[in-house]
Amino acid sequence: MREQELLLRSLQQCDFMLYELQLYLDTHPDDTDALAYANQSAELLRNAVQTYEEQYGMLTVKPDQNVQEWN
């Protein structure tokens, strides 16, 4: 598997993990361990997105970005 595909798969796994934790926290809002894990997962996702975008370009258009070139 190419490096780009591996990085994208890692990003997708982080995104899925965070989504599942958010669903869990909807029903267990007082679980401080889960909340801490969700915060760690969010940081992993931010780092994965940043790494991917630095190497391969934007994943999504963000409202605070002024797109100069469309790939």
Short mmCIF file of N, CA and C in Angstrom, two decimals:
data_model
loop_
_atom_site.label_atom_id
_atom_site.label_comp_id
_atom_site.label_asym_id
_atom_site.label_seq_id
_atom_site.Cartn_x
_atom_site.Cartn_y
_atom_site.Cartn_z
N MET A 1 0.84 -1.18 0.00
CA MET A 1 0.00 0.00 0.00
C MET A 1 0.88 1.24 0.00
N ARG A 2 0.50 2.21 -0.77
CA ARG A 2 1.28 3.45 -0.86
C ARG A 2 1.17 4.25 0.44
N GLU A 3 2.15 5.11 0.66
CA GLU A 3 2.19 5.92 1.87
C GLU A 3 0.94 6.79 2.00
N GLN A 4 0.49 7.37 0.90
CA GLN A 4 -0.70 8.22 0.95
C GLN A 4 -1.91 7.42 1.41
N GLU A 5 -2.07 6.21 0.90
CA GLU A 5 -3.20 5.38 1.29
C GLU A 5 -3.12 5.00 2.77
N LEU A 6 -1.92 4.70 3.25
CA LEU A 6 -1.75 4.37 4.66
C LEU A 6 -2.09 5.55 5.56
N LEU A 7 -1.66 6.72 5.16
CA LEU A 7 -1.93 7.92 5.93
C LEU A 7 -3.43 8.23 5.94
N LEU A 8 -4.08 8.07 4.81
CA LEU A 8 -5.52 8.30 4.73
C LEU A 8 -6.28 7.28 5.57
N ARG A 9 -5.85 6.04 5.55
CA ARG A 9 -6.49 5.01 6.37
C ARG A 9 -6.34 5.33 7.85
N SER A 10 -5.17 5.79 8.25
CA SER A 10 -4.94 6.18 9.63
C SER A 10 -5.86 7.33 10.03
N LEU A 11 -5.99 8.29 9.15
CA LEU A 11 -6.88 9.42 9.39
C LEU A 11 -8.32 8.95 9.54
N GLN A 12 -8.76 8.03 8.71
CA GLN A 12 -10.12 7.51 8.78
C GLN A 12 -10.35 6.76 10.09
N GLN A 13 -9.35 6.03 10.54
CA GLN A 13 -9.47 5.31 11.80
C GLN A 13 -9.60 6.28 12.97
N CYS A 14 -8.82 7.34 12.97
CA CYS A 14 -8.91 8.35 14.02
C CYS A 14 -10.28 9.00 14.01
N ASP A 15 -10.78 9.30 12.83
CA ASP A 15 -12.09 9.93 12.69
C ASP A 15 -13.19 9.01 13.23
N PHE A 16 -13.13 7.74 12.88
CA PHE A 16 -14.11 6.77 13.35
C PHE A 16 -14.05 6.63 14.87
N MET A 17 -12.86 6.54 15.41
CA MET A 17 -12.68 6.40 16.85
C MET A 17 -13.30 7.60 17.58
N LEU A 18 -13.05 8.79 17.10
CA LEU A 18 -13.59 9.99 17.73
C LEU A 18 -15.11 10.02 17.62
N TYR A 19 -15.65 9.65 16.48
CA TYR A 19 -17.10 9.62 16.29
C TYR A 19 -17.75 8.66 17.28
N GLU A 20 -17.19 7.47 17.43
CA GLU A 20 -17.73 6.48 18.36
C GLU A 20 -17.66 6.97 19.80
N LEU A 21 -16.57 7.63 20.14
CA LEU A 21 -16.45 8.18 21.49
C LEU A 21 -17.49 9.26 21.74
N GLN A 22 -17.76 10.07 20.74
CA GLN A 22 -18.78 11.11 20.88
C GLN A 22 -20.16 10.49 21.09
N LEU A 23 -20.45 9.42 20.39
CA LEU A 23 -21.72 8.73 20.60
C LEU A 23 -21.81 8.16 22.01
N TYR A 24 -20.73 7.57 22.47
CA TYR A 24 -20.69 7.03 23.83
C TYR A 24 -20.90 8.14 24.85
N LEU A 25 -20.23 9.26 24.65
CA LEU A 25 -20.35 10.37 25.60
C LEU A 25 -21.75 10.99 25.61
N ASP A 26 -22.50 10.83 24.52
CA ASP A 26 -23.89 11.30 24.51
C ASP A 26 -24.71 10.59 25.57
N THR A 27 -24.38 9.33 25.84
CA THR A 27 -25.14 8.55 26.82
C THR A 27 -24.41 8.41 28.16
N HIS A 28 -23.13 8.79 28.19
CA HIS A 28 -22.33 8.70 29.42
C HIS A 28 -21.53 9.99 29.61
N PRO A 29 -22.22 11.12 29.76
CA PRO A 29 -21.53 12.42 29.78
C PRO A 29 -20.61 12.62 30.99
N ASP A 30 -20.77 11.82 32.04
CA ASP A 30 -19.94 11.99 33.23
C ASP A 30 -18.71 11.09 33.25
N ASP A 31 -18.49 10.34 32.19
CA ASP A 31 -17.33 9.44 32.12
C ASP A 31 -16.08 10.25 31.77
N THR A 32 -15.35 10.63 32.80
CA THR A 32 -14.18 11.50 32.59
C THR A 32 -13.06 10.79 31.83
N ASP A 33 -12.95 9.47 32.00
CA ASP A 33 -11.93 8.74 31.25
C ASP A 33 -12.24 8.76 29.75
N ALA A 34 -13.50 8.57 29.41
CA ALA A 34 -13.90 8.60 28.00
C ALA A 34 -13.71 9.99 27.42
N LEU A 35 -14.01 11.01 28.22
CA LEU A 35 -13.82 12.38 27.75
C LEU A 35 -12.34 12.67 27.49
N ALA A 36 -11.48 12.21 28.38
CA ALA A 36 -10.04 12.40 28.18
C ALA A 36 -9.57 11.65 26.94
N TYR A 37 -10.09 10.45 26.73
CA TYR A 37 -9.72 9.66 25.55
C TYR A 37 -10.23 10.34 24.28
N ALA A 38 -11.42 10.94 24.35
CA ALA A 38 -11.96 11.65 23.19
C ALA A 38 -11.08 12.86 22.86
N ASN A 39 -10.62 13.56 23.87
CA ASN A 39 -9.72 14.70 23.63
C ASN A 39 -8.41 14.25 23.01
N GLN A 40 -7.88 13.13 23.47
CA GLN A 40 -6.65 12.58 22.87
C GLN A 40 -6.91 12.17 21.42
N SER A 41 -8.05 11.57 21.18
CA SER A 41 -8.41 11.14 19.83
C SER A 41 -8.58 12.33 18.90
N ALA A 42 -9.15 13.41 19.41
CA ALA A 42 -9.31 14.62 18.61
C ALA A 42 -7.95 15.19 18.23
N GLU A 43 -7.01 15.16 19.15
CA GLU A 43 -5.65 15.63 18.86
C GLU A 43 -4.98 14.75 17.81
N LEU A 44 -5.15 13.43 17.93
CA LEU A 44 -4.61 12.51 16.92
C LEU A 44 -5.20 12.81 15.55
N LEU A 45 -6.51 13.06 15.51
CA LEU A 45 -7.16 13.37 14.24
C LEU A 45 -6.65 14.68 13.66
N ARG A 46 -6.52 15.71 14.49
CA ARG A 46 -5.98 16.99 14.00
C ARG A 46 -4.58 16.80 13.42
N ASN A 47 -3.76 16.03 14.10
CA ASN A 47 -2.39 15.79 13.62
C ASN A 47 -2.40 15.00 12.32
N ALA A 48 -3.26 14.01 12.23
CA ALA A 48 -3.34 13.20 11.02
C ALA A 48 -3.80 14.04 9.83
N VAL A 49 -4.80 14.89 10.05
CA VAL A 49 -5.29 15.77 8.98
C VAL A 49 -4.19 16.74 8.55
N GLN A 50 -3.51 17.33 9.53
CA GLN A 50 -2.44 18.28 9.21
C GLN A 50 -1.33 17.60 8.41
N THR A 51 -0.92 16.43 8.84
CA THR A 51 0.14 15.70 8.14
C THR A 51 -0.29 15.37 6.71
N TYR A 52 -1.52 14.87 6.56
CA TYR A 52 -2.01 14.52 5.23
C TYR A 52 -2.06 15.75 4.34
N GLU A 53 -2.63 16.84 4.85
CA GLU A 53 -2.78 18.04 4.03
C GLU A 53 -1.44 18.67 3.68
N GLU A 54 -0.47 18.58 4.55
CA GLU A 54 0.88 19.10 4.24
C GLU A 54 1.51 18.33 3.10
N GLN A 55 1.26 17.04 3.04
CA GLN A 55 1.89 16.19 2.02
C GLN A 55 1.08 16.06 0.74
N TYR A 56 -0.27 16.07 0.85
CA TYR A 56 -1.08 15.73 -0.31
C TYR A 56 -2.17 16.74 -0.65
N GLY A 57 -2.30 17.81 0.11
CA GLY A 57 -3.31 18.81 -0.19
C GLY A 57 -4.53 18.69 0.71
N MET A 58 -5.42 19.66 0.54
CA MET A 58 -6.60 19.76 1.39
C MET A 58 -7.52 18.55 1.24
N LEU A 59 -8.10 18.16 2.36
CA LEU A 59 -9.12 17.12 2.36
C LEU A 59 -10.50 17.72 2.14
N THR A 60 -10.75 18.86 2.75
CA THR A 60 -12.02 19.56 2.61
C THR A 60 -11.76 21.06 2.56
N VAL A 61 -12.69 21.78 2.01
CA VAL A 61 -12.59 23.23 2.00
C VAL A 61 -13.07 23.72 3.36
N LYS A 62 -12.28 24.53 3.98
CA LYS A 62 -12.62 25.06 5.29
C LYS A 62 -13.04 26.52 5.13
N PRO A 63 -14.01 26.96 5.93
CA PRO A 63 -14.53 28.32 5.77
C PRO A 63 -13.47 29.41 5.94
N ASP A 64 -12.43 29.14 6.68
CA ASP A 64 -11.41 30.16 6.93
C ASP A 64 -10.28 30.13 5.91
N GLN A 65 -10.45 29.33 4.86
CA GLN A 65 -9.41 29.23 3.84
C GLN A 65 -9.84 29.94 2.57
N ASN A 66 -8.90 30.61 1.95
CA ASN A 66 -9.12 31.24 0.67
C ASN A 66 -8.43 30.36 -0.37
N VAL A 67 -9.21 29.57 -1.07
CA VAL A 67 -8.67 28.61 -2.03
C VAL A 67 -8.16 29.34 -3.26
N GLN A 68 -6.90 29.16 -3.57
CA GLN A 68 -6.27 29.80 -4.73
C GLN A 68 -6.21 28.88 -5.94
N GLU A 69 -6.16 27.59 -5.68
CA GLU A 69 -6.05 26.62 -6.78
C GLU A 69 -6.83 25.38 -6.39
N TRP A 70 -7.59 24.84 -7.34
CA TRP A 70 -8.41 23.66 -7.06
C TRP A 70 -7.74 22.43 -7.67
N ASN A 71 -7.49 21.43 -6.82
CA ASN A 71 -6.88 20.18 -7.28
C ASN A 71 -7.89 19.06 -7.20
#
